[in-house]
Tab-separated table of C-alpha atoms in Angstrom:
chain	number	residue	atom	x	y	z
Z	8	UNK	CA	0.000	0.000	0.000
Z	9	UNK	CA	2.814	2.366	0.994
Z	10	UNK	CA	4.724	1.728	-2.545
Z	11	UNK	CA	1.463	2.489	-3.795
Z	12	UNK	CA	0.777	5.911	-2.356
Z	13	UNK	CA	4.023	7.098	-3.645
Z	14	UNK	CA	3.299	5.670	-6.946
Z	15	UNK	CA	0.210	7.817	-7.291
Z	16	UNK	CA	2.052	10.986	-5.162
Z	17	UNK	CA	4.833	10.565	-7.985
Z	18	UNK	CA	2.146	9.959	-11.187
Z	19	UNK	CA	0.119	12.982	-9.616
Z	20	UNK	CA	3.194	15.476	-9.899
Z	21	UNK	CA	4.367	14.765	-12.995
Z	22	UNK	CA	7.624	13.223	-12.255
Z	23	UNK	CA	6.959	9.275	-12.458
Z	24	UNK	CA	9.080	8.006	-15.583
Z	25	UNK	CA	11.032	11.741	-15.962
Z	26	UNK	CA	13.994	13.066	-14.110
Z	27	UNK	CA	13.906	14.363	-11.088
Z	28	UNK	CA	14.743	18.308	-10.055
Z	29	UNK	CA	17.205	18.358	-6.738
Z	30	UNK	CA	14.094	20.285	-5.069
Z	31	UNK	CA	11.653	17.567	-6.029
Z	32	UNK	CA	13.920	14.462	-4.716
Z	33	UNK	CA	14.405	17.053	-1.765
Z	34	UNK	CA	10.284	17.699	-1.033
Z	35	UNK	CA	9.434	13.967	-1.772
Z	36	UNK	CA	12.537	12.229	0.193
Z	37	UNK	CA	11.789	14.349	3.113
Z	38	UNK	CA	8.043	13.995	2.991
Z	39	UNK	CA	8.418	10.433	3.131
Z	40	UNK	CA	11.140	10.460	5.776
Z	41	UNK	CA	8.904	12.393	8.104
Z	42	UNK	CA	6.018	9.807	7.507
Z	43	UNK	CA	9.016	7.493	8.490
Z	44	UNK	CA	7.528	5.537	5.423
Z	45	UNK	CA	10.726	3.581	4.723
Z	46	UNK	CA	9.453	1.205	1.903
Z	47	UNK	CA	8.075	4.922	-0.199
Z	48	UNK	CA	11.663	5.820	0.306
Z	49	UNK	CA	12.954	2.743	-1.419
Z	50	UNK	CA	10.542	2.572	-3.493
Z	51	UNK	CA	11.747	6.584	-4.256
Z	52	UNK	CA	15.172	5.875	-5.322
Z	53	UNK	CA	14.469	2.596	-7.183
Z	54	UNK	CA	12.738	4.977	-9.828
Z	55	UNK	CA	15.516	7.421	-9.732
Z	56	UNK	CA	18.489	5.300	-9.512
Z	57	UNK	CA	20.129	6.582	-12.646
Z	58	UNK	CA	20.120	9.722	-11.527
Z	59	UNK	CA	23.211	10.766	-9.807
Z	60	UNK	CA	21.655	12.282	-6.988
Z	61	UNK	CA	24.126	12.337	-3.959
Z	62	UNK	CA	23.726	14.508	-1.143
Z	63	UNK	CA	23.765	14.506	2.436
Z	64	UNK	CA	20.158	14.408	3.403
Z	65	UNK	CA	18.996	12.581	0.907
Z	66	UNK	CA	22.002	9.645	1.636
Z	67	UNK	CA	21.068	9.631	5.361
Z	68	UNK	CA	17.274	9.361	4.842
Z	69	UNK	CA	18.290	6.443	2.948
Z	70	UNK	CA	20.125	5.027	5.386
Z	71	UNK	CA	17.592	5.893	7.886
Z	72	UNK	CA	15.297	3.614	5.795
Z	73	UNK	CA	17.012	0.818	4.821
Z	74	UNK	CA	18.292	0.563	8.542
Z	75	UNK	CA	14.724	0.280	9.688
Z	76	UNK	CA	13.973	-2.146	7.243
Z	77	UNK	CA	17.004	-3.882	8.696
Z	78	UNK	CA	18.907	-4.337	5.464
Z	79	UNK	CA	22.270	-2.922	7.103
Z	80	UNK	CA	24.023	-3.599	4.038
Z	81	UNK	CA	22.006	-0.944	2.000
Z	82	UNK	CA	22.574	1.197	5.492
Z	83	UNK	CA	25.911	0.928	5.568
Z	84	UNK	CA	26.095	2.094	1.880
Z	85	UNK	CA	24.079	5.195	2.255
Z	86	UNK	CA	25.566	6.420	5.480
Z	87	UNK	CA	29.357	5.861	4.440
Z	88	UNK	CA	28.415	8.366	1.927
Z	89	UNK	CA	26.152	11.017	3.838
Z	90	UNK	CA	29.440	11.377	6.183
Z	91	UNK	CA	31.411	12.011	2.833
Z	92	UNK	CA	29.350	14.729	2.326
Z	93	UNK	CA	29.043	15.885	6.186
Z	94	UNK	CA	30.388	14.095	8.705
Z	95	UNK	CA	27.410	14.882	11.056
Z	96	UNK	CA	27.085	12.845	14.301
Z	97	UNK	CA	23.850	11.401	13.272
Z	98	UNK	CA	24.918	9.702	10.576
Z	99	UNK	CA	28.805	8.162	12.320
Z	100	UNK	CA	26.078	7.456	15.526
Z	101	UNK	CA	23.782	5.222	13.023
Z	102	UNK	CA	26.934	3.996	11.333
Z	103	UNK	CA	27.571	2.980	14.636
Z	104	UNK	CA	24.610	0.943	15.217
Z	105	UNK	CA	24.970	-0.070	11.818
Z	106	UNK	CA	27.813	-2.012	12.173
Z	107	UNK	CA	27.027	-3.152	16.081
Z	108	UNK	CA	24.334	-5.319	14.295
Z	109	UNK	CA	26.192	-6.329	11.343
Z	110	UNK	CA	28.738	-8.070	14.449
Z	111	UNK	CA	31.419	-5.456	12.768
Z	112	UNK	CA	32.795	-4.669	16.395
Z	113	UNK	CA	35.909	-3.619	15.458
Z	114	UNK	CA	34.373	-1.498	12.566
Z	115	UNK	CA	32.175	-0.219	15.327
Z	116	UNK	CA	34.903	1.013	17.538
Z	117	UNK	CA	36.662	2.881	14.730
Z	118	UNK	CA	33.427	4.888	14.088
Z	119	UNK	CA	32.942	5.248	18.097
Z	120	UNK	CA	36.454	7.130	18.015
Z	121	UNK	CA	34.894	9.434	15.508
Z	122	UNK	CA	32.039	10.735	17.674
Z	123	UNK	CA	31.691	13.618	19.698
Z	124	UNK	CA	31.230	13.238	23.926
Z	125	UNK	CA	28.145	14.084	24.109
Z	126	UNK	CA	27.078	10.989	21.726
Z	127	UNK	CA	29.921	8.889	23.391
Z	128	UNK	CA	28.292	9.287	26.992
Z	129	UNK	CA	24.696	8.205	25.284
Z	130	UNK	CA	26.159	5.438	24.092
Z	131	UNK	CA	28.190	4.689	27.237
Z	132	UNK	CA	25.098	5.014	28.961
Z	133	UNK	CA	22.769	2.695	26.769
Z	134	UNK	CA	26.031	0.290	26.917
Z	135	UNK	CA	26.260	0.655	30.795
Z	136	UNK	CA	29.759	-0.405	32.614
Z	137	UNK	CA	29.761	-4.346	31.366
Z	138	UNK	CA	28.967	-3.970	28.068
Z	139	UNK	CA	29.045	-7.766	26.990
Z	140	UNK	CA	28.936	-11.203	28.376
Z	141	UNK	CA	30.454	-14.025	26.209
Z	142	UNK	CA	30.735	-17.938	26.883
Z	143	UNK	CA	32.251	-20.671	25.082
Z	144	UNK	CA	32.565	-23.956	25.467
Z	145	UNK	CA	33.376	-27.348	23.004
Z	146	UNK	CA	35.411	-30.458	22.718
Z	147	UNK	CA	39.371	-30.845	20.986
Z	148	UNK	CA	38.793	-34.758	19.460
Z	149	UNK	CA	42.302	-36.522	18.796
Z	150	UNK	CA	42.696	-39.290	16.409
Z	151	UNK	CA	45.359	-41.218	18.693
Z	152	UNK	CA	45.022	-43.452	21.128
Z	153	UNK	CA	47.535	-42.161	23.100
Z	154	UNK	CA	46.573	-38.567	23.364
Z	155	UNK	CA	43.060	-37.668	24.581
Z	156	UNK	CA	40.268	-35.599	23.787
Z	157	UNK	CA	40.364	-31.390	25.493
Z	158	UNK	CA	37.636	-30.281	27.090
Z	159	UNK	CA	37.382	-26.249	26.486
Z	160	UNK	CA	35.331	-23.462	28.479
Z	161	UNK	CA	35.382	-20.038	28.921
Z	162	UNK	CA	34.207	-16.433	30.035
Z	163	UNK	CA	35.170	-13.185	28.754
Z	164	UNK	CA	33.675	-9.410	29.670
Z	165	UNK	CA	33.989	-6.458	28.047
Z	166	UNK	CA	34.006	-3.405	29.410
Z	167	UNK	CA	33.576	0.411	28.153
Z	168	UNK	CA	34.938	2.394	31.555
Z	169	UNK	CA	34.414	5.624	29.594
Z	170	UNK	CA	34.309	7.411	25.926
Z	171	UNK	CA	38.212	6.040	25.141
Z	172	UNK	CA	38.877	3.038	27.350
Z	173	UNK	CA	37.588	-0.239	27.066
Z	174	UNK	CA	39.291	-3.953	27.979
Z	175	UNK	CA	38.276	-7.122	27.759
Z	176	UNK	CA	38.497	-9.824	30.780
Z	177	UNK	CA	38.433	-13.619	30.491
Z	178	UNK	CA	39.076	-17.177	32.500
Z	179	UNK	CA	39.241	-20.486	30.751
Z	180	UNK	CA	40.100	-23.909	31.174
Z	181	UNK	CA	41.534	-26.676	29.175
Z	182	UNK	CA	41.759	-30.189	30.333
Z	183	UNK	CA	42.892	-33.488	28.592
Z	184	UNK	CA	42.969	-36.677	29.936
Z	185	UNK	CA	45.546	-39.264	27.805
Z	186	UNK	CA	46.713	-42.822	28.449
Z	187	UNK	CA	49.133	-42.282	29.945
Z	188	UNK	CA	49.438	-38.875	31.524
Z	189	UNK	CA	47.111	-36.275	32.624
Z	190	UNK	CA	47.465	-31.859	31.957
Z	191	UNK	CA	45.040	-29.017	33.356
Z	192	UNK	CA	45.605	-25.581	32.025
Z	193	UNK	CA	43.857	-22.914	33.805
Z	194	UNK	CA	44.052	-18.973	32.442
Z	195	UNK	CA	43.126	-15.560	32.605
Z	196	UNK	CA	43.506	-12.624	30.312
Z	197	UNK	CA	42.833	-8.925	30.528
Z	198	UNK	CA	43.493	-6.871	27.266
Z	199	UNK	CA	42.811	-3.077	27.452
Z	200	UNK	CA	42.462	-0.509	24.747
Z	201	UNK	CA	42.571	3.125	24.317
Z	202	UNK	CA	41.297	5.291	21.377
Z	203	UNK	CA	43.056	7.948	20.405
Z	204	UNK	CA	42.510	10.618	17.246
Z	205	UNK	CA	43.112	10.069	13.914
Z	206	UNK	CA	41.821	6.297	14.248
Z	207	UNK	CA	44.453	5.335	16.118
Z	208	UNK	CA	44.429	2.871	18.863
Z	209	UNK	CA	46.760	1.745	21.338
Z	210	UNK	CA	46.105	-1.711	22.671
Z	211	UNK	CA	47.844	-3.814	25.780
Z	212	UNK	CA	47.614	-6.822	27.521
Z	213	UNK	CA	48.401	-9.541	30.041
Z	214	UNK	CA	47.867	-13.544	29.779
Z	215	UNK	CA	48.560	-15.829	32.624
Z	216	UNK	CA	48.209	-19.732	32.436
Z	217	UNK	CA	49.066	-22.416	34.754
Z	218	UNK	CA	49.691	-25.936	33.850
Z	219	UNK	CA	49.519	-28.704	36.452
Z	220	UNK	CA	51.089	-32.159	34.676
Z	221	UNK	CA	51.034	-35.760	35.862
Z	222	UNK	CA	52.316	-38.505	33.692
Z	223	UNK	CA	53.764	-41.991	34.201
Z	224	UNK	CA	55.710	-43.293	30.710
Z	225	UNK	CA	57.717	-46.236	30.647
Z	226	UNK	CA	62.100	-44.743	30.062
Z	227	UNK	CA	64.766	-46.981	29.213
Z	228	UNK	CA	66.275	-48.211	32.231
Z	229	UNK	CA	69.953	-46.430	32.755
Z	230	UNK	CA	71.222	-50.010	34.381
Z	231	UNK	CA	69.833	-52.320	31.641
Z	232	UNK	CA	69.622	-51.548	28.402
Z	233	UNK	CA	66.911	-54.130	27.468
Z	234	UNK	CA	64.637	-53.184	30.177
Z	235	UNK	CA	62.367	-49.967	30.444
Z	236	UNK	CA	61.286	-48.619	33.849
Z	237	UNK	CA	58.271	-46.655	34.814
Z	238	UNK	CA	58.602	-42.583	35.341
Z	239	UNK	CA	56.543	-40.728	37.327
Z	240	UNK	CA	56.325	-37.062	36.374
Z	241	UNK	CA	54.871	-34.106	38.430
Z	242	UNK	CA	55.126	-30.605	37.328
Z	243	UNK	CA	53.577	-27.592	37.889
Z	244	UNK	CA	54.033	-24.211	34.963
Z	245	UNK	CA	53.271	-21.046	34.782
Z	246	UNK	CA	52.942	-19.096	32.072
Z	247	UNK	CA	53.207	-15.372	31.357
Z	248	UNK	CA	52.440	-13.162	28.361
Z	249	UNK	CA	52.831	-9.539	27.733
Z	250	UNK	CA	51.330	-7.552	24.712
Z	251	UNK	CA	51.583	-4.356	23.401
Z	252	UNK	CA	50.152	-3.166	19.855
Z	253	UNK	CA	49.314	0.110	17.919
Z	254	UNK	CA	47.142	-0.023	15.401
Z	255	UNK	CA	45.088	2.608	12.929
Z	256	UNK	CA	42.112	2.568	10.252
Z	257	UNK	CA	43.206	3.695	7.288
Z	258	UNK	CA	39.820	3.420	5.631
Z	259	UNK	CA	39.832	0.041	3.712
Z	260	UNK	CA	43.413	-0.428	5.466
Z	261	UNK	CA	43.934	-1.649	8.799
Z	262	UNK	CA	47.480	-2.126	10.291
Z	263	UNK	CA	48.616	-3.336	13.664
Z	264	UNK	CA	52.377	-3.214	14.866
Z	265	UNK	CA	52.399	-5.912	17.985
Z	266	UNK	CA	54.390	-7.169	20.280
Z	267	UNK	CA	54.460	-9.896	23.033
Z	268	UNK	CA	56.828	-11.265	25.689
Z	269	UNK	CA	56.652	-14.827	26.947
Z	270	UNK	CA	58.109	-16.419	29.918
Z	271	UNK	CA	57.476	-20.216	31.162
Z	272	UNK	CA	58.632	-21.259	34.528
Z	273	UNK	CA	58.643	-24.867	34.838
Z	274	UNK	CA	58.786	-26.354	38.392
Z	275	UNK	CA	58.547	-29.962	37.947
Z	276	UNK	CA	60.395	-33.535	39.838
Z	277	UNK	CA	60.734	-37.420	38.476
Z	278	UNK	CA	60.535	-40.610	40.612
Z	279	UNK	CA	61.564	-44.231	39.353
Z	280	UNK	CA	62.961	-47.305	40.928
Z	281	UNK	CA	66.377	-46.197	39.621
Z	282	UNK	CA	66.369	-42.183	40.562
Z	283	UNK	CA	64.602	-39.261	41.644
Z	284	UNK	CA	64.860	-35.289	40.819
Z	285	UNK	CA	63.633	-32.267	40.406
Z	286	UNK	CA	63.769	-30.043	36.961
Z	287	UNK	CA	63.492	-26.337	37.346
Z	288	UNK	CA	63.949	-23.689	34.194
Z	289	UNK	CA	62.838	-20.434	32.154
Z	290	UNK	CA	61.892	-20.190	28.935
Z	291	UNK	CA	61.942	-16.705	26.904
Z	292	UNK	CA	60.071	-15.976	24.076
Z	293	UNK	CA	59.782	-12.414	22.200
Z	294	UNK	CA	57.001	-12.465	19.357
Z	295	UNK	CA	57.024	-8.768	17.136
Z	296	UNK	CA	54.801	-8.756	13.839
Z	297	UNK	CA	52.611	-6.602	12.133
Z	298	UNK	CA	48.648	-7.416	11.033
Z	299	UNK	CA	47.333	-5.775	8.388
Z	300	UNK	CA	44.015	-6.021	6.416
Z	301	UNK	CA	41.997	-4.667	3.241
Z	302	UNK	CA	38.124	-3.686	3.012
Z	303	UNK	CA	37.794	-5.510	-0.974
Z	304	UNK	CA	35.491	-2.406	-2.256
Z	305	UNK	CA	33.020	-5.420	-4.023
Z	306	UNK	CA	30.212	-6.445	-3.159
Z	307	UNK	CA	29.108	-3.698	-0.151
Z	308	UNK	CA	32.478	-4.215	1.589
Z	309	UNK	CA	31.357	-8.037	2.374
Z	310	UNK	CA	35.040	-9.404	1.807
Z	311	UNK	CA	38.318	-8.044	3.978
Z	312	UNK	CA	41.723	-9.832	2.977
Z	313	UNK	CA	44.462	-10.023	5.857
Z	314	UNK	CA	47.623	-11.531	7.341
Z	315	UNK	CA	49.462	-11.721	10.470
Z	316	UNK	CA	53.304	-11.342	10.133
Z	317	UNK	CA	55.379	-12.037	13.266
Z	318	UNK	CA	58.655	-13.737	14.134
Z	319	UNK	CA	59.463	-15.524	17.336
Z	320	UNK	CA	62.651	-16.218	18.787
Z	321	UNK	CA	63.921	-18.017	22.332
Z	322	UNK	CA	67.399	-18.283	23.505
Z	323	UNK	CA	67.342	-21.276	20.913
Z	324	UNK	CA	65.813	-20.342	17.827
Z	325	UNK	CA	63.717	-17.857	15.752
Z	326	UNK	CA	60.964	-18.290	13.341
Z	327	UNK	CA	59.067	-16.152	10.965
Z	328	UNK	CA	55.231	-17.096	10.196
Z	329	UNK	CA	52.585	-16.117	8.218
Z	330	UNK	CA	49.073	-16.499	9.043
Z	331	UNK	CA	46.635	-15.334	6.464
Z	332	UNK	CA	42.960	-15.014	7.280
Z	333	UNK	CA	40.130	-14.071	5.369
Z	334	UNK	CA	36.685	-12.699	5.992
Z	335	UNK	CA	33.242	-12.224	4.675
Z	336	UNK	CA	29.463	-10.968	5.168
Z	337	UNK	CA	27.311	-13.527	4.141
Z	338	UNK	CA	24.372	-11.780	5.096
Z	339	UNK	CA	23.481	-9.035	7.451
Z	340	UNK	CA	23.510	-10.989	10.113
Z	341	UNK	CA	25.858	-13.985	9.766
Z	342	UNK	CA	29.509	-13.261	9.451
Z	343	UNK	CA	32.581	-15.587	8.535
Z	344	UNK	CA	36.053	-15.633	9.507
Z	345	UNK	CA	38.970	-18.227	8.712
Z	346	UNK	CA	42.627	-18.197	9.416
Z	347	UNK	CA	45.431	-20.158	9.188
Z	348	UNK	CA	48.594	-19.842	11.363
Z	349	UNK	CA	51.367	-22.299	11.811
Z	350	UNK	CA	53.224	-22.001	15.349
Z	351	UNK	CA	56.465	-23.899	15.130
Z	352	UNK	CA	57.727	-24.891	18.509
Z	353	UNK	CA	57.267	-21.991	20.494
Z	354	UNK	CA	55.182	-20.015	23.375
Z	355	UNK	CA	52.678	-18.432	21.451
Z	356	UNK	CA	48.551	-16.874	22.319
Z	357	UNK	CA	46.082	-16.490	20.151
Z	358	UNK	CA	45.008	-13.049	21.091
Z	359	UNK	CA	41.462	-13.248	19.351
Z	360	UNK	CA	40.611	-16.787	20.802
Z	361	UNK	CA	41.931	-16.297	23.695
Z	362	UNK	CA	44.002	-19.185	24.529
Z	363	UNK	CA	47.607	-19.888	25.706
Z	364	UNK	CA	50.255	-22.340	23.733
Z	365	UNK	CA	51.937	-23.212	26.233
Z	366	UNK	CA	54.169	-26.368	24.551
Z	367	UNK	CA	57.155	-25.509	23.122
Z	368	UNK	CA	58.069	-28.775	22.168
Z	369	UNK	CA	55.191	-29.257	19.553
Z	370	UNK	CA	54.393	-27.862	16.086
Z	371	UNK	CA	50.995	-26.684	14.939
Z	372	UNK	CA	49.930	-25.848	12.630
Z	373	UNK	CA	46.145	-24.859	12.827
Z	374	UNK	CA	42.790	-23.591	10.379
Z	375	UNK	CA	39.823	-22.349	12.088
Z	376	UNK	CA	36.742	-21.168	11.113
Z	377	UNK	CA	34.533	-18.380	13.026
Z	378	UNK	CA	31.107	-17.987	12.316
Z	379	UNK	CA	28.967	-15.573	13.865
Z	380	UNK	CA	25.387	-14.757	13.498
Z	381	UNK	CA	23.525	-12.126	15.073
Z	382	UNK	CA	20.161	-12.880	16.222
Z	383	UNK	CA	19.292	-9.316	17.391
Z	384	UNK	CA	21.203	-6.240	19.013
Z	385	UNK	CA	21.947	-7.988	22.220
Z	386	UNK	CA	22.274	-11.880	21.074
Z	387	UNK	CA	25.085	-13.198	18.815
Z	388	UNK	CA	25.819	-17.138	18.724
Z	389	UNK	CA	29.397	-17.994	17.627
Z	390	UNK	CA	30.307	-21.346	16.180
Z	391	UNK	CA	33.754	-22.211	15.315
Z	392	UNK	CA	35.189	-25.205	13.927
Z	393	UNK	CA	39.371	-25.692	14.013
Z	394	UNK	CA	41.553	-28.302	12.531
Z	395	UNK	CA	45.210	-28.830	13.940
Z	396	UNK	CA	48.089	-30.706	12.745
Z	397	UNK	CA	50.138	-31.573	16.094
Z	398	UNK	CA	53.880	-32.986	15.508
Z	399	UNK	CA	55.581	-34.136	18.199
Z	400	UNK	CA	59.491	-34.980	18.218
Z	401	UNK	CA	58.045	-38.397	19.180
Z	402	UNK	CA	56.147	-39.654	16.212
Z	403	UNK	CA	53.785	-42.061	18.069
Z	404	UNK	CA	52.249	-38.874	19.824
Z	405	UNK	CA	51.664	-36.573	16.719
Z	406	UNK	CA	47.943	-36.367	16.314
Z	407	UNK	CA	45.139	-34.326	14.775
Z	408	UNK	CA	42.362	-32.177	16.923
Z	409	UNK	CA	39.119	-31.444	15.334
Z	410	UNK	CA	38.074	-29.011	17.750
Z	411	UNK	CA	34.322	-28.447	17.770
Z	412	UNK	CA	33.342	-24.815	20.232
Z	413	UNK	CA	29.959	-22.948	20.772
Z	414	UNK	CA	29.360	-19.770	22.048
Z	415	UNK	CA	26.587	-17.164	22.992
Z	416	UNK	CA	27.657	-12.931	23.383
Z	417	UNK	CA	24.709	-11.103	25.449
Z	418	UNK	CA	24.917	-7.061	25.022
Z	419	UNK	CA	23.942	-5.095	28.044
C-alpha cells in the first residue's frame, strides 16, 4: 500500500518516468522520511536510480530507511556516503549501530572514536559499565590413542569504563585426559584498549596460564639396556604473556604493529625405581609482527583480505610465520572468519581466541573457522570449527584435533 501511495504521489506530480529536479527528490525524500515511510523511500530511489543524486540528506534518509527495514548492508552504503558529504554525528552514531548489528565490532569502535562526547556518553550510557557477556565452550577430538580428547570453556567481559577506554576480561580452562598422563591448564587474560585521534588505537595486555602435569611413561632403564622402567612425572608451569600493539584505520586499510613477551617457569620432579629429581627452568620468548588487512570495495564491503606477520625467537631459535585469514558478510547478520597460522615450537597466544600455547616442544599448525550470526542487538551465537596438525618430536604422539566450540555474546 505504501509503494502504492508514492506511486500515485509521484504519477500525480508529474515526475513518475522523468527526471527528477534536486528540489523535487528534496520535497518527496523528506516527505516520506517524516512519515518514516521507509518502503516509499525505497521505493523513491528505485525509480531514480540513474540519476546521480548524492547529497547529504537525501544519503542519510536512505540510510535511515534501509536501517529500519534492517537491510544494514544498503545502510551501511548510504551512510558511508552522507558522512562524505558531512560528517554529522547522526549519521557516524547510526553507522555505529549499523555495524554493532552487522557483528562489525571492530568497525564499530573505529566509528565510536569518531564521535563527539556528548554521543559517546549516550552510548556509554545505553552500553552501561559491562557492556558484553560471552561464553564458550566445546570439545578438541584426537585421532590417537595415546593422546586424549580437550575439554574447552570459557568467560570473557567487556568493558567500556568511559568514551576512550575499554578492555576485555576472560578465565578459561583446558583439560585433557591421555593414556598415559594427565594436563590441566587454567588462564586468565585482561586486554585493554585506548582510542586515540586520527583512528588510532593503542592496545595492551596480560595472559597468565598455569599448567599442572602428571604422567607416568615407561624410560629406558639407565642399568639395563633391554629393560624400560616406569617414570613418574609431576610438574607444575606457569605461564606469562605480555602484549603491546598500535594499530590505525586507514579506511579500507587496517594495520597493527604488535608485540608480546613470553616467559614459562617450569617447576617440575621425576621418581623411578632407579632415581629421583627435580627439573626447574625459564623459557623466553619475544614475538614482534605486524597485522594488516583490506576492506575488498566489491560487493558492499562483504570481503576483507588479511595476514598476520610475526617472528618468534627463544634463547634457541627464531621463526618467521605467516598467518593469512580471510573474511566475509554472508548476510546481514551472519559473518565468517577463517585463518590459518602455523606455530612452530614456540610459546605463542592467540590473542582473538583467547588461549595460551603453552608447549614448546610441539608444532601446529592450525585452520579455524569463526562464524557468527547475530540474532538481534543484544544476542550473537558464535560457532567455530578448528583443525590442527600436532607434531611431536616423538612420532607415536603426533595427532590431529578437530576441535568443535559454541558460544553465545549477550549485550547489556
Amino acid at each position: 500500500m505504501q509503494r502504492l501511495v508514492c506511486f500515485f504521489l509521484l504519477l500525480a506530480t508529474g515526475l513518475y518516468a522523468q527526471e527528477f529536479t534536486f528540489n523535487q527528490v528534496e520535497t518527496q525524500s523528506l516527505a516520506l522520511y517524516e512519515k518514516s515511510d521507509w518502503n516509499g523511500l525505497i521505493s523513491l530511489e528505485q525509480s531514480i536510480k540513474n540519476q546521480k543524486i548524492d547529497y547529504h540528506y537525501y544519503n542519510v534518509r536512505l540510510g535511515v530507511a534501509y536501517f529500519n527495514l534492517k537491510n544494514y548492508y544498503g545502510a551501511e552504503k548510504y551512510f558511508v556516503q552522507a558522512i562524505k558529504n558531512n560528517s554529522t554525528d547522526f549519521a557516524l552514531e547510526y553507522l555505529y549501530w549499523t555495524y554493532i548489528n552487522l557483528g562489525q565490532l571492530n568497525r564499530a569502535k573505529e566509528i565510536h572514536g569518531q564521535l563527539s562526547d556528548e554521543v559517546r556518553k549516550k552510548i556509554l550510557n545505553e552500553n552501561k559499565y559491562i557492556e558484553s557477556v560471552y561464553l564458550e565452550g566445546g570439545v578438541k577430538f584426537s585421532n590417537n590413542y595415546l593422546k586424549g580428547n580437550l575439554e574447552y570453556a570459557s568467560v570473557s567481559v567487556a568493558h567500556r569504563v568511559n568514551n576512550r577506554f575499554t578492555f576485555v576480561s576472560g578465565a578459561g580452562a583446558i583439560l585433557q585426559k591421555s593414556l598415559h598422563d594427565k594436563v590441566d591448564q587454567y588462564q586468565y587474560n585482561i586486554f585493554p584498549s585506548y582510542y586515540l585521534k586520527n583512528r588510532y588505537t593503542v592496545n595492551a595486555g596480560f595472559m597468565y596460564a598455569y599448567n599442572k602435569f602428571i604422567g607416568d611413561h615407561r624410560i629406558p632403564s639407565k642399568t639395563n639396556i633391554n629393560q624400560t622402567v616406569n617414570n613418574h612425572t609431576d610438574a607444575k608451569i606457569n605461564n606469562m604473556a605480555y602484549h603491546i600493539a598500535v594499530s590505525k584505520q586507514y579506511k579500507r586499510l587496517y594495520s597493527e604493529l604488535y608485540g608480546f613477551y613470553l616467559q614459562q617457569n617450569f617447576n617440575g620432579t621425576y621418581e623411578n625405581v632407579e632415581e629421583s629429581g627435580k627439573v626447574k627452568f625459564t623459557a623466553k620468548t619475544y614475538i614482534f609482527g605486524a597485522n594488516i588487512s583490506y576492506v575488498l570495495p566489491l560487493m558492499q564491503n562483504r570481503f576483507v583480505l588479511g595476514s598476520m606477520l610475526f617472528s618468534a625467537s627463544d634463547s634457541n631459535t627464531k621463526n618467521f610465520f605467516v598467518a593469512p585469514y580471510f573474511s566475509a558478510r554472508i548476510t546481514p547478520k551472519l559473518f565468517m572468519k577463517t585463518i590459518y597460522y602455523p606455530v612452530n615450537k614456540t610459546l605463542f597466544v592467540d590473542k582473538e581466541a583467547g588461549i595460551f600455547f603453552t608447549n614448546n616442544n610441539l608444532q601446529i599448525d592450525r585452520i579455524a573457522s569463526i562464524w557468527t550470526w547475530t540474532i538481534s542487538k543484544k544476542w550473537q551465537l558464535v560457532g567455530t570449527y578448528s583443525h590442527e596438525n600436532i607434531i611431536s618430536d616423538l612420532p607415536h604422539l603426533s595427532h590431529h584435533l578437530n576441535s568443535c566450540f559454541a558460544g553465545v555474546n549477550y549485550t547489556f
